[in-house]
Coordinates of C-alpha atoms and ligand atoms in Angstrom, one line a residue:
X1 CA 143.2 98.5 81.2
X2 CA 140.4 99.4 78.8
X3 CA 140.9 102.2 75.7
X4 CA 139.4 104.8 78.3
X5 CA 141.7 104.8 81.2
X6 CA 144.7 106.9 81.9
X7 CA 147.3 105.0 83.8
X8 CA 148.0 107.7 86.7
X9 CA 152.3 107.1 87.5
X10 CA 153.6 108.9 90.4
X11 CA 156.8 109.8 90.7
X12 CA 156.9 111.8 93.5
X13 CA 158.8 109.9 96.0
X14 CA 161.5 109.3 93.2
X15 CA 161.6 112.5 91.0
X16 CA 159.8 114.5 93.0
X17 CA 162.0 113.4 95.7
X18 CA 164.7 115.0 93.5
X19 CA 163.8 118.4 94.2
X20 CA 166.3 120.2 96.3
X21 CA 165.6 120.0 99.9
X22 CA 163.1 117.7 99.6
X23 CA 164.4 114.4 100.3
X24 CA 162.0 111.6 102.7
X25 CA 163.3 109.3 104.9
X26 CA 162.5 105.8 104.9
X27 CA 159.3 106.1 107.4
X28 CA 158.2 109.5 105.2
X29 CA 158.1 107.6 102.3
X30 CA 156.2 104.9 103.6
X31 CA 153.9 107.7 105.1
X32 CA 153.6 109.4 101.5
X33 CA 153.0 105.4 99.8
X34 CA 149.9 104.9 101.9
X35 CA 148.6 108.1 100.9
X36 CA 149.2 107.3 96.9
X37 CA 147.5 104.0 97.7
X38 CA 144.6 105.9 99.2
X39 CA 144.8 108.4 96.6
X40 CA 144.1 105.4 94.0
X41 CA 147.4 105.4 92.0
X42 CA 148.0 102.9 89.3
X43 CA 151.9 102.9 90.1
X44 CA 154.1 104.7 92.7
X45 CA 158.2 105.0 91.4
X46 CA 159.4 104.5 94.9
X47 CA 162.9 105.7 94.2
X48 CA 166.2 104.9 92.4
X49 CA 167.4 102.0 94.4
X50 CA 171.1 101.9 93.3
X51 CA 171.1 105.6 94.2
X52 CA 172.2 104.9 97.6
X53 CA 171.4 102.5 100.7
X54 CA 168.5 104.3 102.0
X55 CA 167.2 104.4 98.7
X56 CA 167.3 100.9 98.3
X57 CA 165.8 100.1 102.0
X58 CA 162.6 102.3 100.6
X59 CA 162.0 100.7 97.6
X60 CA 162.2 97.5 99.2
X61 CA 159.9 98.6 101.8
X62 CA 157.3 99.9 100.0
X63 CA 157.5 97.0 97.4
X64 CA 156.8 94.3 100.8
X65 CA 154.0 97.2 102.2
X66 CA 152.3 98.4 99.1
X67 CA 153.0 95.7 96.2
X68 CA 150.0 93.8 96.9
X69 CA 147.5 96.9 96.3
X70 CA 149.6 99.0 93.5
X71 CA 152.3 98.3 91.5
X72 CA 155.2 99.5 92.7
X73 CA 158.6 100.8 90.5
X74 CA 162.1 100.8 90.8
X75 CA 164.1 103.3 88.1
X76 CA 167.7 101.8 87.0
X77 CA 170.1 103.4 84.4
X78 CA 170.6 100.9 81.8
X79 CA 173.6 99.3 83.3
X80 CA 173.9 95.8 84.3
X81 CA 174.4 96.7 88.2
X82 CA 171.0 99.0 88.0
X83 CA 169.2 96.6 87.0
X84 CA 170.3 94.0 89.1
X85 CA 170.3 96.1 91.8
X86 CA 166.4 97.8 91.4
X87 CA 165.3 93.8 90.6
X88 CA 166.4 93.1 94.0
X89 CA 164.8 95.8 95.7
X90 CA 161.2 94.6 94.1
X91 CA 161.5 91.4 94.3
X92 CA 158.6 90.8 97.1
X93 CA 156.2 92.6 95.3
X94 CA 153.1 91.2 94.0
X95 CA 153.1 94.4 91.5
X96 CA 156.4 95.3 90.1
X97 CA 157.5 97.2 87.5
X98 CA 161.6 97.9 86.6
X99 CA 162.1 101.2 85.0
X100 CA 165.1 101.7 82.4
X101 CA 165.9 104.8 81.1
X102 CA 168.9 105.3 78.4
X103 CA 169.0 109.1 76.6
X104 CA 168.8 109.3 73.4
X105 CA 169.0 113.0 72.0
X106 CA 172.1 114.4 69.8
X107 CA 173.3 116.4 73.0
X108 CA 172.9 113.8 75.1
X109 CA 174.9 110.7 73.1
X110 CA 177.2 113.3 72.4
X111 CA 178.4 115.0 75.7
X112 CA 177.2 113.1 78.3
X113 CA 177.0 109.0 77.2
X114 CA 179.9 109.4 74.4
X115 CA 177.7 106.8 72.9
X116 CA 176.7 106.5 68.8
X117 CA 172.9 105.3 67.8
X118 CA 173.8 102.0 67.3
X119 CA 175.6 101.4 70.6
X120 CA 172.3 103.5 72.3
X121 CA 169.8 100.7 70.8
X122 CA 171.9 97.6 71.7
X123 CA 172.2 98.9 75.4
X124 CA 168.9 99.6 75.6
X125 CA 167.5 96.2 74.2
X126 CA 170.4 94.5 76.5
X127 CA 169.2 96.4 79.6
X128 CA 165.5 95.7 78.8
X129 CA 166.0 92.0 78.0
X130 CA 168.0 92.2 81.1
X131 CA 165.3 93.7 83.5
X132 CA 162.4 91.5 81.9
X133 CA 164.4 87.9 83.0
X134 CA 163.4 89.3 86.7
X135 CA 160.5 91.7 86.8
X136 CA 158.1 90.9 83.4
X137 CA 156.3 94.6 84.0
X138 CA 159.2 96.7 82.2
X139 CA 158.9 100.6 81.5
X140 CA 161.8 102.1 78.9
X141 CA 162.4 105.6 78.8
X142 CA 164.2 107.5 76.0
X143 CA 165.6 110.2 78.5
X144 CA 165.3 113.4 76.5
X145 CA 163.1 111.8 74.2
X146 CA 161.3 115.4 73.7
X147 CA 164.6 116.6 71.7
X148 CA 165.5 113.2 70.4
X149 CA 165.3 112.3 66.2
X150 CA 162.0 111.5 65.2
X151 CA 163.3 108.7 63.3
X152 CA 166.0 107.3 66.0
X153 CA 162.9 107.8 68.4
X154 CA 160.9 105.6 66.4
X155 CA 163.9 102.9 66.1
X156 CA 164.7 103.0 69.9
X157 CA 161.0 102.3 71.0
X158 CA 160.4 99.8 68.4
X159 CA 164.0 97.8 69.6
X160 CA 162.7 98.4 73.5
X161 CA 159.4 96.9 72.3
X162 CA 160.5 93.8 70.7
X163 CA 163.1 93.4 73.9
X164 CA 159.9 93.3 76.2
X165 CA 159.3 96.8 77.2
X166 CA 155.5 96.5 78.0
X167 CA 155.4 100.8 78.5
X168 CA 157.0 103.3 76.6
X169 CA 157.7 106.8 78.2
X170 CA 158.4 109.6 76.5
X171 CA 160.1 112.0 79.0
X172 CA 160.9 116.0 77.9
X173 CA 163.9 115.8 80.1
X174 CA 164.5 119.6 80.0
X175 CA 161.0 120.9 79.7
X176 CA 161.3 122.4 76.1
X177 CA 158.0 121.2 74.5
X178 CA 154.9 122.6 73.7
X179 CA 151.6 121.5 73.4
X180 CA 151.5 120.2 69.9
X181 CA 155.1 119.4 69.4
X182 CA 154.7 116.8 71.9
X183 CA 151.3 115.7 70.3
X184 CA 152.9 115.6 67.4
X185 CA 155.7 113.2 68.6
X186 CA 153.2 110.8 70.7
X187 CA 151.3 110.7 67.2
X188 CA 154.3 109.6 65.0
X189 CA 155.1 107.5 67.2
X190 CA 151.7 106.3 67.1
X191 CA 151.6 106.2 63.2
X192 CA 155.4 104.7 62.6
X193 CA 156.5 102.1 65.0
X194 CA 154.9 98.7 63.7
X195 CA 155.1 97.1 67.1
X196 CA 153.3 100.4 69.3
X197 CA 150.2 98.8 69.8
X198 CA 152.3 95.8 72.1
X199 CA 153.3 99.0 74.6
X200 CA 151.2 101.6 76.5
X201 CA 152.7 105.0 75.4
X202 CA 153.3 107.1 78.4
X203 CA 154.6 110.7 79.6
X204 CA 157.0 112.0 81.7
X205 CA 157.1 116.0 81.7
X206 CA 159.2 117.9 83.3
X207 CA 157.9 122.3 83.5
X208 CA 160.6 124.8 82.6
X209 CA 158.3 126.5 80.5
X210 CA 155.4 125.9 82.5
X211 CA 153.5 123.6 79.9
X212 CA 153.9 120.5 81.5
X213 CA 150.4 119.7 82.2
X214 CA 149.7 120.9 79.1
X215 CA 152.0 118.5 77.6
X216 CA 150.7 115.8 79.0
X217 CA 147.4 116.3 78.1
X218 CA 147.9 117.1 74.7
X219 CA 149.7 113.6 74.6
X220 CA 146.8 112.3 75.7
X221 CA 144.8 113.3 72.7
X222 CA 147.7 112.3 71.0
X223 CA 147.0 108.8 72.1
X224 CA 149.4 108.5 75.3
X225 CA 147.8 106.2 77.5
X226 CA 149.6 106.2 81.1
X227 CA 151.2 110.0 82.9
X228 CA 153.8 110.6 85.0
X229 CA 153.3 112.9 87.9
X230 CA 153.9 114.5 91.1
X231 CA 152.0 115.6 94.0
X232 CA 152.1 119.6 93.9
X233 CA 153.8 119.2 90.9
X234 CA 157.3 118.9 92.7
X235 CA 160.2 117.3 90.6
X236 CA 164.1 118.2 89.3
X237 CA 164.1 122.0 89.0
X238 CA 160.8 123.4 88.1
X239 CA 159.2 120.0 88.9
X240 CA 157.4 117.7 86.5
X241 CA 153.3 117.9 85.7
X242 CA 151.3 118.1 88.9
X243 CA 148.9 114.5 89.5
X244 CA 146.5 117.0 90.8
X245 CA 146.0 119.5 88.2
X246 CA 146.0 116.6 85.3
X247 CA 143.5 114.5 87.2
X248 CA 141.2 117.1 87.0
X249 CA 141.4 118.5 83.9
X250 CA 140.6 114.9 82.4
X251 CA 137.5 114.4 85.1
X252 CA 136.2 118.4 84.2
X253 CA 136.4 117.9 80.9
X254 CA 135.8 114.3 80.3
X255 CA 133.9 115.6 77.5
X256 CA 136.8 116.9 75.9
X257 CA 139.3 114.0 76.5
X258 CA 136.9 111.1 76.9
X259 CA 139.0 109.3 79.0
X260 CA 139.1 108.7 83.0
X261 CA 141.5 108.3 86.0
X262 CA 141.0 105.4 88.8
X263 CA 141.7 108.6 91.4
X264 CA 139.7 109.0 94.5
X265 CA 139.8 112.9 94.2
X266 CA 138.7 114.3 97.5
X267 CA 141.8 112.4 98.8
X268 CA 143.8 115.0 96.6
X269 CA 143.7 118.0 99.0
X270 CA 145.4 115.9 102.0
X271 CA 147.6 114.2 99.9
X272 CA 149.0 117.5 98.8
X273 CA 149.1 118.6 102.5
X274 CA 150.7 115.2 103.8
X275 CA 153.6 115.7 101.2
X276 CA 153.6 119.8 101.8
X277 CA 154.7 118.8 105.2
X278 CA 156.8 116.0 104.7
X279 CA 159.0 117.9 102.1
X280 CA 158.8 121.3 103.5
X281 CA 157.9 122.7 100.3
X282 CA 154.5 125.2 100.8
X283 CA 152.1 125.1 98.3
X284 CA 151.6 128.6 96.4
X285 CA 148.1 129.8 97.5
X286 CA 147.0 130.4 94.0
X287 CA 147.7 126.7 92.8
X288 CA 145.4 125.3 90.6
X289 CA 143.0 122.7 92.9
X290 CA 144.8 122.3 95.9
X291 CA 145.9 126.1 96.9
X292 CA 144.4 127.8 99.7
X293 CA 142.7 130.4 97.3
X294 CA 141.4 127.4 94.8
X295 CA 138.2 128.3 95.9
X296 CA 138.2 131.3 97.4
X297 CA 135.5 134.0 95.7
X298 CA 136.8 137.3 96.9
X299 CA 134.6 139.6 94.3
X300 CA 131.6 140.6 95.4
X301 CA 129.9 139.6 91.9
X302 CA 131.9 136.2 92.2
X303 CA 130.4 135.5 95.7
X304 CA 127.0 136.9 94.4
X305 CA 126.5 134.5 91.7
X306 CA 128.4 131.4 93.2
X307 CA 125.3 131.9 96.7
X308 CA 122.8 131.6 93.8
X309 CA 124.2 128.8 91.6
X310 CA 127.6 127.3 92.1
X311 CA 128.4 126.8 88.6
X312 CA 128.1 130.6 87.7
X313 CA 131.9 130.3 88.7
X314 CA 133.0 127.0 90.0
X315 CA 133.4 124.4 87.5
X316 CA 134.9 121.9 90.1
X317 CA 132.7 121.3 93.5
X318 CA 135.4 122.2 96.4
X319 CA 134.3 118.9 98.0
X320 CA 135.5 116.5 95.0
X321 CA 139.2 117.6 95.4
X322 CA 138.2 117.4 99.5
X323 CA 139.3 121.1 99.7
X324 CA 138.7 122.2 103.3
X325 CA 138.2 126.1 103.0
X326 CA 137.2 128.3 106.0
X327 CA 133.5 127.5 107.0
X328 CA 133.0 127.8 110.7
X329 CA 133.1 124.7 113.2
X330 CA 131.5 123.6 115.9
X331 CA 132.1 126.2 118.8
X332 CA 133.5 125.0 122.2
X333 CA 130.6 124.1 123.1
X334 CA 128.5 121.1 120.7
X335 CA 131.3 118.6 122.5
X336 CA 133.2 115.7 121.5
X337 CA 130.6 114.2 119.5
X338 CA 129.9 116.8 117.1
X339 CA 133.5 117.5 117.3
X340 CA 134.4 113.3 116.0
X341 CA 131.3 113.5 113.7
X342 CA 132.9 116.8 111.6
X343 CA 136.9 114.8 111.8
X344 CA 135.1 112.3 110.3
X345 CA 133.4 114.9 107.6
X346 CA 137.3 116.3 106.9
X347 CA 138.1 113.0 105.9
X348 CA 140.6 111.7 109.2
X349 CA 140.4 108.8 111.1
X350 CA 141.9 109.1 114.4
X351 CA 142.6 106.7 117.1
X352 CA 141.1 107.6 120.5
X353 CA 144.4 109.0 122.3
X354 CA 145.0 111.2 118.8
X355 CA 141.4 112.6 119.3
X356 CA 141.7 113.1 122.8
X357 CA 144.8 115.0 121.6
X358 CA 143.0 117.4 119.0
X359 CA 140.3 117.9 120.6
X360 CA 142.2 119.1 123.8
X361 CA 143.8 121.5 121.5
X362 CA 141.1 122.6 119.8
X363 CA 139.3 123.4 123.0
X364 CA 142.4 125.6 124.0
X365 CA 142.2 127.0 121.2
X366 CA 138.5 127.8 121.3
X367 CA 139.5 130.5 124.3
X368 CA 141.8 131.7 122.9
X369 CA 140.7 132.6 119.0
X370 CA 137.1 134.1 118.0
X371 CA 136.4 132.0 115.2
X372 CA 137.6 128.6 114.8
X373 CA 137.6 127.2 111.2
X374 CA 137.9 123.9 109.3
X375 CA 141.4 124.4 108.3
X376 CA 142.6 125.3 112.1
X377 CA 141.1 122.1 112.6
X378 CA 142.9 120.4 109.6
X379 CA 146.1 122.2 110.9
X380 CA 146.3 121.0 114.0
X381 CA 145.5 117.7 113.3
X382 CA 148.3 117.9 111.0
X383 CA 151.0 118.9 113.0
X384 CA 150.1 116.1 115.2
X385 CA 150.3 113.2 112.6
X386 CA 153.4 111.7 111.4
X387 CA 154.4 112.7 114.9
X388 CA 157.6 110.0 115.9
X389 CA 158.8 109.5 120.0
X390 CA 160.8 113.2 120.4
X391 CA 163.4 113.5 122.8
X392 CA 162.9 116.5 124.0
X393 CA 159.9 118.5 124.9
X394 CA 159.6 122.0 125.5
X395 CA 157.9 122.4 128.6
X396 CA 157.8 126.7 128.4
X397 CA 160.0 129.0 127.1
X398 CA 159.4 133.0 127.2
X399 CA 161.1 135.5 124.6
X400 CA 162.2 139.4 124.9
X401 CA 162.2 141.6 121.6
X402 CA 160.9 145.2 121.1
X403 CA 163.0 148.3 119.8
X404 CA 166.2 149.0 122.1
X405 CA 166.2 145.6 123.5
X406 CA 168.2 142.4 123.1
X407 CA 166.4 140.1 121.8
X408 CA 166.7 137.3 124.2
X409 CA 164.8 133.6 124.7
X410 CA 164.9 131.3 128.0
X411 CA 163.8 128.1 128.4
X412 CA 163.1 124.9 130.0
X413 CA 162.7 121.5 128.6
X414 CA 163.5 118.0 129.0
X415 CA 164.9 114.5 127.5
X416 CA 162.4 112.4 127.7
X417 CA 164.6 109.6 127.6
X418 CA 166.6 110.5 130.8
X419 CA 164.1 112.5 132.6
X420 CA 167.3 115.4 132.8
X421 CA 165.7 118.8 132.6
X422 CA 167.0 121.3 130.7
X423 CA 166.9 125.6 131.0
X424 CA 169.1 127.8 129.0
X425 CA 169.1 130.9 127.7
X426 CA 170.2 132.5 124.3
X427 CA 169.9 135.9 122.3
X428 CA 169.5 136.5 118.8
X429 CA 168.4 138.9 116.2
X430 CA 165.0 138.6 116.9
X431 CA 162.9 136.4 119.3
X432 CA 162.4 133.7 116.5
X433 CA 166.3 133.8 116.2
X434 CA 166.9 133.6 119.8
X435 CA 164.9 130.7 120.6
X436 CA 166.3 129.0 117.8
X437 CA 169.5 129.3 119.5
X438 CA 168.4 128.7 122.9
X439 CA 166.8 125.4 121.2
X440 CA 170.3 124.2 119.9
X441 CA 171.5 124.7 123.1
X442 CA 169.1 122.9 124.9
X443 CA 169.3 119.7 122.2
X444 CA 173.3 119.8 122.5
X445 CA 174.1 120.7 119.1
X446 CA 173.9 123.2 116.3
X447 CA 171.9 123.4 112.8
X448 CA 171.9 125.4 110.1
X449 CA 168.5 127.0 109.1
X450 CA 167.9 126.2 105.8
X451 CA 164.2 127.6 104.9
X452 CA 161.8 129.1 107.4
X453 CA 158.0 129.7 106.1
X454 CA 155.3 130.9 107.8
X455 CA 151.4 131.3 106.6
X456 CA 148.2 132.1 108.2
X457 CA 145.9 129.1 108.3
X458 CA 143.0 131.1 108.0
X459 CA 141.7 134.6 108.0
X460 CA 142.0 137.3 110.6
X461 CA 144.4 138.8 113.3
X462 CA 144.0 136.1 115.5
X463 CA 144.3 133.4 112.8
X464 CA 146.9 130.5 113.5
X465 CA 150.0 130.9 111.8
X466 CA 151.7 127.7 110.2
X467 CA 155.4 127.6 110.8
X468 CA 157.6 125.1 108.6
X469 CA 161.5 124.8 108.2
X470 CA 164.4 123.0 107.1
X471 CA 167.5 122.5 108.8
X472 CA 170.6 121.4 108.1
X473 CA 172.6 119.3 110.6
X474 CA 176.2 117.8 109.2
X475 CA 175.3 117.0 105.6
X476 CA 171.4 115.6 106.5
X477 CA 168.4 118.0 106.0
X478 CA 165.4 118.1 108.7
X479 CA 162.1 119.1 108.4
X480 CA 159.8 120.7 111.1
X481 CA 156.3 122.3 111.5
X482 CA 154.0 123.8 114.0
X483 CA 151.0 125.8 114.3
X484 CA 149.8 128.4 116.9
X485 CA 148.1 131.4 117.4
X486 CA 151.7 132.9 118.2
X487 CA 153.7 132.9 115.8
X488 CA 157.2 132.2 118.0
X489 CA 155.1 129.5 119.5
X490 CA 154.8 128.0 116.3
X491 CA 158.4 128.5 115.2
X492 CA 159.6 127.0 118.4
X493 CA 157.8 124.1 117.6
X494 CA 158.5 123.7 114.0
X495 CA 162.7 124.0 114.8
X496 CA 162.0 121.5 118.1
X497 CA 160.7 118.8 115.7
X498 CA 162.9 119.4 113.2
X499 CA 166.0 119.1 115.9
X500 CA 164.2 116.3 117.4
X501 CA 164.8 114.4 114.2
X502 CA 168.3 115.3 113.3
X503 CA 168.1 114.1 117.5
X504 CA 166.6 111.1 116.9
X505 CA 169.2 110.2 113.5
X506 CA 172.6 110.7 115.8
X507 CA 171.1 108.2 118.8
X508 CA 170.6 105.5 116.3
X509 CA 174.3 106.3 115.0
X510 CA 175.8 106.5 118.5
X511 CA 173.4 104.1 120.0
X512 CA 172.4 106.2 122.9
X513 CA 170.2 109.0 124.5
X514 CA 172.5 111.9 125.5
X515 CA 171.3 115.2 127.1
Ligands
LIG1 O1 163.1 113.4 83.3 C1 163.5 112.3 82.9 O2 163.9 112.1 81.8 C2 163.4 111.3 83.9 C3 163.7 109.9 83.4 C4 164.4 109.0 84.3 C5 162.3 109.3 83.0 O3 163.1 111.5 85.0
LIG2 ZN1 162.1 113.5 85.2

């Protein structure tokens, strides 16, 4: 790794996975690897492997899939079972790195390890001699280093160094830094641990306050060589510094930091849409590079200027980040060909049956909406991916709602499995409600809604609106989305797809298909 590279770390399949409601399954995860591979990440923290079973089975999994073409990390407490237990789960991996974290701050020795200083360093240097006997790449994280003693901060990393900790994270557990206290600690670090120059330095910040971009670069100037990241910034709580918005601060203003990224950037848009649906958790519209209005020029003086020379207000070209914005398709009419050539343009690759798919749907949607836009296209094409065998399809449904009416949804549908179809009927508080209802009946059992979301995928009345949820069935949370021109349409599917999975969860428990 030469002077001028920034290790990019993502964590958003461990940390970010942390956020509430936002836990992957196994087959998400491996979904959300490829697309970090793609993306060009240095490492991917695939989880916290003694965490539970499942979290094990993904590491694992993504270790066998991915370890050839990134290195792939496993997080561990430092205790002996942690470590044993995260070495296990990376073992097949070409690329592995074990990651041991130990706090280290006066609040945290004190009411939460019960630990003194001493104690802290031997555990960590046992722990990190430990983890290096099986996986040589080893990562040591001071957890609340950003609150931590200068000096103990200094001893710790120094003790983790000589142990055989090859990186040395500095997380700000709690988000309390700013921009030049945390340059400040990555530079005494810098300046007063003898061994430093045996470890990459690296960040881990978390955004309470908002600055955790900021922190990270500032560490960078600092001298921090490797960050820790999430896509769309998710993470415990507020979430930890978004990959996004720090890869391109350090590519915009390369002439500030002088350093670069390995990140293939137009893959940054539909990574951030891949995990947006996966998680559930909608992207603000005004998010810095991957928002719907990143790129947007509403003011008539911004449009003005940007028609005569881009840079009068764009200092990032829309296509490096791949942002697909709403420029007008092909219309019904320029045929498959055109149709392939411009799916190719948006960056997808799709096998013949998923073309014939989209471009069935795009036709049908063609008659029925004016103007058809890139992101409709993008939309639809991504409601369809990720798509698993369902059980049951909806085959029509027809809802009743107005003033002085019950609000009332019928259906019919059927198990694909047993070929049994289904119609029922429920009412509800509105006609979203009702076929909500009339969708747990069909399916056999009930779920809690947990989140509903809806946004317009592009402009107008007739735009498509983008339905996503999260349910809730027993203790395990489902995600769902759909798009259509009606917006019930679109819920029915999102809640469908989401029930089809909590569906799919209890035949592998009970071992068979039910009606
Ligand atoms: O925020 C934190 O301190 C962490 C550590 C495990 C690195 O996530
Ligand atoms: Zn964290």
């Amino acid at each position: 790794m030469s002077a001028d590279s920034i290790i990019i770390f993502d964590t958003t399949l461990r940390d970010g996975e942390q956020s509430p409601g936002c836990s992957m399954t196994t087959d998400e995860k491996l979904e959300v690897a490829q697309a970090l591979v793609e993306l060009g990440v240095d490492v991917i923290e695939a989880g916290f492997p003694i965490a539970s079973p499942g979290d094990f089975e993904a590491v694992q999994s993504i270790a066998r899939k991915f370890g050839s073409q990134t290195t792939v990390c496993g997080l561990a407490r430092c205790r002996v079972e942690d470590v044993d237990r995260a070495a296990d789960a990376l073992k097949d991996a070409q690329n592995a790195r074990l990651h041991v974290f130990l706090a280290t701050s006066a609040i945290h020795r004190e009411h939460k390890l019960k630990m003194g200083k001493d104690e802290i360093v031997a555990r960590a240097v046992e722990m990190v001699e430990r983890a290096v006997d099986r996986i040589p790449d080893v990562e040591f994280s001071p957890e609340d280093a950003a609150r931590t003693e200068l000096d103990f901060l200094c001893e710790v990393t120094e003790k983790a160094i000589d142990a055989g900790a090859t990186t040395i994270n500095i997380p700000d557990t709690v988000g309390y830094s700013t921009p030049s206290h945390f340059y400040n600690i990555i530079r005494h670090l810098k300046d007063n641990v003898p061994n430093i120059d045996r470890a990459v330095i690296s960040t881990h910040c978390h955004n309470d306050l908002g600055l955790a971009v900021a922190n990270s670069l500032a560490a960078v100037e600092a001298g921090a060589r490797q960050i820790e990241c999430t896509i769309n910034g998710l993470g415990e709580r507020a979430g930890n510094a978004s990959l996004e918005e720090v890869v391109m601060a350090i590519r915009t203003r390369r002439d500030h930091y002088g350093v670069e990224t390995g990140i293939n950037s137009p893959k940054l848009f539909p990574t951030s849409r891949l995990v947006s649906r996966i998680t559930g958790m909608t992207v603000q519209r005004n998010k810095a590079i991957v928002g719907q209005n990143a790129f947007a020029h509403e003011a008539g003086i911004h449009q003005h200027g940007v028609l005569q020379e881009r840079s009068t207000y764009e200092i990032m070209r829309p296509e490096d980040v791949g942002y697909v914005g709403t420029n007008l398709v092909l219309g019904k009419h320029s045929g498959r060909h055109a149709f392939r050539d411009r799916i190719k343009e948006l960056g997808y690759e799709l096998d013949d049956d998923a073309f014939q798919t989209i471009f069935d749907e795009f036709i049908a949607l063609a008659d029925k909406k004016k103007d058809v836009y890139d992101s409709d296209i993008v939309a639809l094409i991504d409601s369809q991916t990720g798509e698993f065998t369902e059980q049951f399809q909806l085959d029509r449904f027809h809802t009743l709602a107005g003033t002085d009416v019950l609000p009332t949804a019928t259906l019919e549908m059927h198990n694909t499995v047993t070929d049994h179809v289904i119609r029922d009927a429920a009412t509800g508080d509105g006609p979203v409600d009702a076929i909500f209802r009339a969708l747990e009946r069909g399916v056999g059992f009930e779920a809690v809604l947990e989140d509903y979301q809806v946004r317009s995928v592009s402009g107008g009345k007739d735009a498509q609106g983008e339905v996503m949820v999260r349910i809730k069935v027993g203790d395990d949370v489902y995600h769902g989305n759909g798009v259509n021109t009606d917006i019930v349409a679109a819920s029915a599917r999102a809640y469908l797809k989401a029930l089809n999975r909590a569906a799919a969860d209890r035949q592998r428990l009970s071992g068979n298909a039910g009606d």
